[in-house]
């Protein structure tokens, strides 16, 4: 399917709504049946019918169809946040007594799900360095049911070899889930490498303007229907029709935004790698990166996130650099129009949230500003450090 067709046409039935170019927001929680027979049919096939919006909603369906197609999946189900999608996908694959192998240092709240929640329900989790397939093999137990991936990972941008992990999981009857938020569906399609379920925090690139939250799980019709009838209807983390509409709008410009972000990030990274106050930039699209070749093989392009280690002996120097930036906002998240930094040392405030990464690491997100404008800002902040 052509990208332009998916983004501009797929799922949109304009003849049903006055040939409007933008789809209507069907702001209704409820859908009526004409006859008892009709209602019985809907009860039996709720996954394909409009009955109640914690279930299907026509505006949300348009978004789901587009996301499934972008990931090369049969089907998708949307959620009110990325974590709603991740929690539902993970819970759908495990029960008490099962074991999960999870890549080390996934997104913070995915880690919380693995470390704090799953053990409460009798599910054990082993975290492994995902760079080497051997680590997955060594962590396997007879009761391992799920391999959970995030490639590249959220702070250190380490990759897992998706086709190798997927093939190994299939040999061992394990399901694979990947958080593909980093790459967006434009820069990496894990299903093509044999991964079973792909989740996104749509809050990031799909929305693209830091003004809406949502998530999605893409996969086979069988897996998605299982999640729909189970975790989705039961835990109830639904996406609102209005927010689905904002995501459809976000998708219209996703290709131009990703192209811009990818090009600007290369410029900003090249500036930083040669700066004497920068120790190292963690970015798998640098030819010197140990996973450069793997990145080229399984991803189409880079995104806007990378991390660096500053040449700083004390935390105050890092603070000085971060506080001096005028145009990079200091915040969590990424994927919007605005460039961001996230100093790792900010997590040191509480034992609960503290990262095991060093204080001189800062994560960056390059947004839609002119790269020269951002580089000028970096230059003056590095001078002050
Ligand atoms: C933000 C994020 C999430 C969580 O998404 P929400 O929409 O905030 O719930 C999951 N994974 C990654 C990699 C993220 O960056």
Coordinates of C-alpha atoms and ligand atoms in Angstrom, one line a residue:
X1 CA 0.0 0.0 0.0
X2 CA 1.3 3.5 -0.8
X3 CA 2.1 5.7 2.1
X4 CA 0.1 8.6 0.7
X5 CA -2.9 6.3 0.3
X6 CA -2.7 5.1 3.9
X7 CA -2.3 8.6 5.3
X8 CA -4.8 10.4 3.1
X9 CA -7.5 7.9 2.1
X10 CA -7.5 4.6 3.9
X11 CA -10.4 4.1 6.3
X12 CA -12.1 7.4 5.2
X13 CA -15.6 7.0 3.7
X14 CA -16.2 10.6 2.7
X15 CA -19.4 9.8 0.8
X16 CA -21.0 9.1 4.2
X17 CA -20.2 12.5 5.6
X18 CA -20.8 15.2 2.9
X19 CA -17.4 14.5 1.2
X20 CA -15.8 16.3 4.1
X21 CA -12.0 16.1 3.7
X22 CA -11.4 15.9 7.4
X23 CA -13.4 13.1 9.0
X24 CA -16.1 13.8 11.6
X25 CA -15.5 13.4 15.3
X26 CA -18.3 10.9 16.2
X27 CA -18.6 12.1 19.8
X28 CA -21.0 9.4 21.0
X29 CA -20.5 6.9 23.7
X30 CA -23.4 4.8 22.5
X31 CA -24.7 3.2 19.3
X32 CA -28.3 2.0 19.0
X33 CA -29.7 -1.2 17.4
X34 CA -32.8 -1.3 15.2
X35 CA -34.0 -4.8 16.2
X36 CA -33.2 -7.4 18.9
X37 CA -31.7 -9.6 16.2
X38 CA -29.4 -6.6 15.3
X39 CA -28.4 -6.2 18.9
X40 CA -27.7 -9.9 19.4
X41 CA -25.5 -9.8 16.3
X42 CA -23.6 -6.8 17.7
X43 CA -23.2 -8.5 21.1
X44 CA -21.7 -11.5 19.4
X45 CA -19.3 -9.6 17.1
X46 CA -18.5 -6.6 19.2
X47 CA -14.9 -6.5 17.9
X48 CA -16.3 -5.6 14.4
X49 CA -19.4 -3.6 15.4
X50 CA -20.3 -0.1 16.8
X51 CA -22.1 -0.7 20.0
X52 CA -20.4 1.4 22.8
X53 CA -17.3 3.6 22.6
X54 CA -15.3 1.5 25.1
X55 CA -15.3 -0.9 22.2
X56 CA -15.3 0.6 18.7
X57 CA -15.9 4.2 17.6
X58 CA -16.0 5.2 14.0
X59 CA -13.4 8.0 14.3
X60 CA -11.1 5.8 16.3
X61 CA -11.5 3.0 13.7
X62 CA -10.2 5.3 10.9
X63 CA -7.1 5.9 13.0
X64 CA -6.7 2.2 13.9
X65 CA -6.9 1.2 10.2
X66 CA -4.2 3.7 9.2
X67 CA -1.9 2.6 12.1
X68 CA -2.3 -1.1 11.2
X69 CA -1.5 -0.4 7.6
X70 CA 1.5 1.7 8.4
X71 CA 2.9 -1.2 10.5
X72 CA 2.1 -3.8 7.9
X73 CA -0.2 -5.4 10.5
X74 CA -3.6 -7.0 10.0
X75 CA -5.3 -5.1 12.7
X76 CA -4.8 -2.5 15.5
X77 CA -6.5 -1.3 18.7
X78 CA -6.0 2.2 20.0
X79 CA -5.6 3.3 23.7
X80 CA -5.8 6.5 25.7
X81 CA -2.0 6.4 26.3
X82 CA 1.1 4.6 25.2
X83 CA 1.3 2.9 28.6
X84 CA -2.4 1.8 28.3
X85 CA -1.3 0.0 25.1
X86 CA 1.9 -1.5 26.5
X87 CA 0.1 -2.7 29.7
X88 CA -2.7 -4.3 27.7
X89 CA -0.4 -6.0 25.3
X90 CA 1.9 -7.4 28.0
X91 CA -1.0 -8.5 30.3
X92 CA -2.6 -10.3 27.3
X93 CA 0.3 -12.6 27.0
X94 CA 1.0 -13.7 30.6
X95 CA -0.6 -15.4 33.6
X96 CA 0.6 -16.4 37.1
X97 CA 3.6 -18.7 36.9
X98 CA 4.9 -17.3 33.6
X99 CA 8.2 -15.7 32.9
X100 CA 9.1 -12.7 30.7
X101 CA 12.4 -11.7 29.2
X102 CA 12.6 -7.9 28.9
X103 CA 15.3 -5.7 27.4
X104 CA 17.3 -3.8 29.9
X105 CA 16.4 -0.1 30.5
X106 CA 13.1 0.1 28.6
X107 CA 10.9 3.2 28.9
X108 CA 10.5 4.1 32.6
X109 CA 6.9 3.0 33.1
X110 CA 7.3 -0.2 31.1
X111 CA 10.1 -1.0 33.5
X112 CA 7.8 -0.3 36.4
X113 CA 5.2 -2.7 34.9
X114 CA 7.9 -5.4 34.6
X115 CA 9.6 -4.8 37.9
X116 CA 6.7 -3.8 40.2
X117 CA 3.4 -4.9 38.7
X118 CA 4.0 -8.3 37.1
X119 CA 5.6 -9.8 40.2
X120 CA 2.5 -8.9 42.2
X121 CA 0.5 -11.2 39.9
X122 CA 3.1 -14.1 40.0
X123 CA 4.9 -13.3 36.8
X124 CA 8.7 -13.3 36.9
X125 CA 10.8 -11.0 34.7
X126 CA 14.5 -11.1 33.7
X127 CA 16.1 -8.0 32.2
X128 CA 18.8 -8.6 29.7
X129 CA 21.3 -6.6 27.6
X130 CA 19.5 -6.8 24.3
X131 CA 22.5 -6.0 22.1
X132 CA 23.5 -9.7 22.0
X133 CA 21.0 -12.4 21.2
X134 CA 22.9 -14.8 23.4
X135 CA 21.6 -12.9 26.4
X136 CA 18.0 -13.7 25.4
X137 CA 18.9 -17.4 25.0
X138 CA 20.6 -17.6 28.4
X139 CA 17.6 -16.0 30.1
X140 CA 15.1 -18.4 28.7
X141 CA 13.2 -20.8 31.0
X142 CA 10.6 -23.5 30.3
X143 CA 7.9 -21.1 31.4
X144 CA 9.1 -18.1 29.3
X145 CA 6.1 -16.8 27.4
X146 CA 7.0 -13.3 26.3
X147 CA 10.1 -11.4 25.0
X148 CA 9.6 -7.6 25.4
X149 CA 11.7 -5.3 23.2
X150 CA 12.4 -1.6 22.7
X151 CA 14.7 -0.8 19.9
X152 CA 16.3 1.6 20.1
X153 CA 16.0 2.0 23.9
X154 CA 14.8 5.2 25.5
X155 CA 18.1 6.7 26.9
X156 CA 21.0 4.7 25.6
X157 CA 19.6 4.0 22.1
X158 CA 20.7 0.4 22.0
X159 CA 19.3 -1.9 19.3
X160 CA 18.1 -5.5 19.4
X161 CA 18.5 -7.6 16.2
X162 CA 14.8 -7.9 15.5
X163 CA 14.9 -10.8 13.0
X164 CA 17.2 -12.8 15.2
X165 CA 15.1 -12.3 18.3
X166 CA 11.8 -13.0 16.5
X167 CA 13.2 -16.2 15.0
X168 CA 14.5 -17.4 18.4
X169 CA 11.1 -16.5 20.0
X170 CA 9.2 -18.5 17.4
X171 CA 11.4 -21.6 17.9
X172 CA 10.5 -21.4 21.6
X173 CA 6.8 -20.6 21.2
X174 CA 7.2 -17.2 22.8
X175 CA 5.4 -14.0 21.8
X176 CA 7.4 -10.9 21.0
X177 CA 6.2 -7.3 21.7
X178 CA 8.2 -4.3 20.7
X179 CA 7.8 -0.6 21.7
X180 CA 8.4 1.1 18.3
X181 CA 7.7 4.6 19.4
X182 CA 11.3 5.8 18.8
X183 CA 11.3 5.0 15.1
X184 CA 7.6 5.8 14.4
X185 CA 6.0 3.4 11.8
X186 CA 7.9 5.3 9.1
X187 CA 11.4 4.4 10.1
X188 CA 11.0 0.8 11.3
X189 CA 8.4 -1.9 10.8
X190 CA 9.1 -4.8 13.2
X191 CA 6.4 -7.1 11.9
X192 CA 8.4 -7.4 8.7
X193 CA 11.1 -9.0 10.8
X194 CA 8.7 -11.4 12.4
X195 CA 7.8 -9.5 15.6
X196 CA 4.3 -10.3 16.8
X197 CA 3.0 -7.2 18.4
X198 CA 4.0 -3.5 17.9
X199 CA 3.1 -0.8 20.4
X200 CA 3.4 2.9 20.0
X201 CA 3.1 5.9 22.3
X202 CA 1.2 8.0 19.7
X203 CA 1.7 10.9 22.1
X204 CA 5.2 11.3 20.5
X205 CA 5.6 11.4 16.7
X206 CA 2.1 10.4 15.6
X207 CA 0.4 13.4 17.4
X208 CA 3.5 15.4 16.8
X209 CA 2.5 18.7 18.5
X210 CA 2.7 17.8 22.2
X211 CA -1.0 18.3 22.6
X212 CA -2.6 14.8 22.7
X213 CA -2.0 11.4 24.4
X214 CA -2.7 8.0 23.1
X215 CA -1.3 4.6 22.2
X216 CA -1.8 1.7 19.8
X217 CA -1.1 -2.0 19.6
X218 CA -0.7 -3.5 16.0
X219 CA -0.6 -7.2 15.2
X220 CA -2.5 -10.2 13.8
X221 CA -6.3 -10.1 13.8
X222 CA -6.2 -13.0 16.3
X223 CA -3.9 -11.2 18.7
X224 CA -5.7 -7.9 18.5
X225 CA -9.1 -9.4 18.9
X226 CA -7.9 -11.3 22.0
X227 CA -6.6 -8.0 23.4
X228 CA -9.8 -6.2 22.4
X229 CA -12.1 -8.7 24.2
X230 CA -9.8 -9.0 27.1
X231 CA -7.6 -6.2 28.4
X232 CA -9.0 -3.4 26.2
X233 CA -12.7 -3.9 27.2
X234 CA -11.8 -4.9 30.8
X235 CA -9.2 -2.3 31.8
X236 CA -10.9 0.4 29.7
X237 CA -8.0 2.6 28.6
X238 CA -9.9 3.9 25.5
X239 CA -8.8 6.7 23.1
X240 CA -11.4 9.4 22.8
X241 CA -12.9 10.2 19.4
X242 CA -11.5 13.7 19.5
X243 CA -8.0 12.5 20.3
X244 CA -8.2 9.9 17.5
X245 CA -9.1 12.8 15.2
X246 CA -6.0 14.8 16.3
X247 CA -3.9 11.7 15.6
X248 CA -5.4 11.4 12.1
X249 CA -4.5 15.0 11.6
X250 CA -1.0 14.3 13.0
X251 CA -0.5 11.4 10.5
X252 CA -1.2 13.8 7.5
X253 CA 2.2 15.5 8.2
X254 CA 4.1 12.6 9.7
X255 CA 6.3 12.0 6.6
X256 CA 7.4 15.7 6.3
X257 CA 8.0 16.0 10.0
X258 CA 10.0 12.8 10.2
X259 CA 12.1 13.9 7.2
X260 CA 12.8 17.3 8.7
X261 CA 13.6 15.8 12.2
X262 CA 16.0 13.2 10.7
X263 CA 17.9 15.8 8.6
X264 CA 18.2 18.3 11.4
X265 CA 19.3 15.7 13.9
X266 CA 22.2 14.7 11.7
X267 CA 23.4 18.3 11.6
X268 CA 23.0 18.8 15.4
X269 CA 24.8 15.5 16.1
X270 CA 27.7 16.3 13.7
X271 CA 28.2 19.6 15.5
X272 CA 28.2 17.9 18.9
X273 CA 30.5 15.0 18.1
X274 CA 33.3 17.4 17.2
X275 CA 32.8 19.7 20.2
X276 CA 35.7 19.5 22.8
X277 CA 33.3 19.6 25.8
X278 CA 31.3 16.6 24.5
X279 CA 32.8 13.2 25.5
X280 CA 30.5 11.0 23.4
X281 CA 27.2 11.1 21.5
X282 CA 25.0 8.0 21.6
X283 CA 23.4 7.8 18.2
X284 CA 23.2 4.5 16.2
X285 CA 23.3 6.4 12.9
X286 CA 26.9 7.5 13.3
X287 CA 29.2 5.2 11.2
X288 CA 31.5 4.9 14.3
X289 CA 28.6 3.5 16.4
X290 CA 29.0 -0.3 17.2
X291 CA 25.5 -1.0 16.0
X292 CA 25.6 1.2 12.9
X293 CA 25.3 -1.7 10.5
X294 CA 22.3 -3.2 12.4
X295 CA 20.6 0.2 12.4
X296 CA 21.1 0.5 8.6
X297 CA 19.7 -3.0 8.2
X298 CA 16.5 -2.8 10.2
X299 CA 15.7 0.9 10.2
X300 CA 14.9 3.3 7.3
X301 CA 16.3 6.4 9.0
X302 CA 17.1 8.0 12.3
X303 CA 14.7 10.0 14.5
X304 CA 15.3 13.1 16.7
X305 CA 16.5 11.4 19.9
X306 CA 20.0 10.9 21.0
X307 CA 22.0 11.2 24.2
X308 CA 25.5 12.6 25.0
X309 CA 28.0 12.5 27.8
X310 CA 29.3 15.9 28.7
X311 CA 33.0 16.3 29.7
X312 CA 32.0 17.4 33.1
X313 CA 33.5 16.4 36.5
X314 CA 30.7 17.8 38.6
X315 CA 27.0 17.9 38.4
X316 CA 26.9 21.7 38.7
X317 CA 28.6 21.9 35.3
X318 CA 25.9 19.8 33.7
X319 CA 23.3 21.9 35.4
X320 CA 25.0 25.1 34.1
X321 CA 24.9 23.8 30.5
X322 CA 21.2 22.7 30.7
X323 CA 20.1 25.9 32.5
X324 CA 21.9 28.0 29.9
X325 CA 20.0 26.6 26.9
X326 CA 17.4 29.1 25.7
X327 CA 15.6 27.3 23.0
X328 CA 15.7 23.6 24.0
X329 CA 13.0 23.2 26.6
X330 CA 13.7 21.0 29.6
X331 CA 11.1 18.3 29.7
X332 CA 10.3 14.6 29.5
X333 CA 8.7 13.2 26.3
X334 CA 9.7 14.0 22.6
X335 CA 8.2 13.8 19.1
X336 CA 6.6 17.3 19.1
X337 CA 7.5 20.5 17.3
X338 CA 9.8 21.7 20.1
X339 CA 13.4 20.5 20.8
X340 CA 14.0 19.2 24.3
X341 CA 16.6 18.1 26.7
X342 CA 16.2 15.6 29.6
X343 CA 19.2 15.6 32.0
X344 CA 19.6 12.1 33.5
X345 CA 20.6 13.7 36.8
X346 CA 17.1 15.1 37.2
X347 CA 16.1 11.5 38.1
X348 CA 18.5 11.5 41.0
X349 CA 16.0 13.5 43.1
X350 CA 14.3 10.4 44.4
X351 CA 15.6 6.9 45.1
X352 CA 12.5 5.5 43.5
X353 CA 13.1 7.2 40.1
X354 CA 16.9 7.3 40.1
X355 CA 18.5 6.1 36.9
X356 CA 21.7 4.0 37.0
X357 CA 23.1 6.1 34.2
X358 CA 25.8 8.7 34.9
X359 CA 25.1 12.4 35.8
X360 CA 26.9 13.7 32.8
X361 CA 24.4 12.1 30.4
X362 CA 21.8 14.4 28.8
X363 CA 19.1 13.1 26.4
X364 CA 18.1 15.3 23.4
X365 CA 15.2 15.6 21.1
X366 CA 15.6 17.7 18.0
X367 CA 12.2 19.1 16.8
X368 CA 11.2 21.2 13.8
X369 CA 13.2 24.4 14.4
X370 CA 16.0 25.3 12.0
X371 CA 19.1 23.3 13.0
X372 CA 21.3 26.4 12.8
X373 CA 19.1 28.0 15.5
X374 CA 19.5 25.0 17.7
X375 CA 23.3 24.7 17.1
X376 CA 23.7 28.4 18.1
X377 CA 21.9 27.7 21.3
X378 CA 24.1 24.7 22.1
X379 CA 27.2 26.7 21.3
X380 CA 26.5 29.4 23.8
X381 CA 25.4 26.9 26.5
X382 CA 28.6 24.8 26.0
X383 CA 30.7 28.0 26.2
X384 CA 29.1 28.8 29.6
X385 CA 29.7 25.3 31.0
Ligands
LIG1 C1 6.4 8.1 26.2 C2 6.7 6.7 25.9 C3 5.8 5.7 26.3 C4 4.6 6.0 27.1 O1 3.6 6.6 26.3 P1 2.5 7.5 27.0 O2 1.7 7.9 25.8 O3 3.2 8.6 27.7 O4 1.7 6.6 28.0 C5 6.2 4.4 26.0 N1 7.3 4.1 25.4 C6 8.2 5.1 25.0 C7 9.5 4.7 24.3 C8 7.9 6.4 25.3 O5 8.8 7.4 24.9

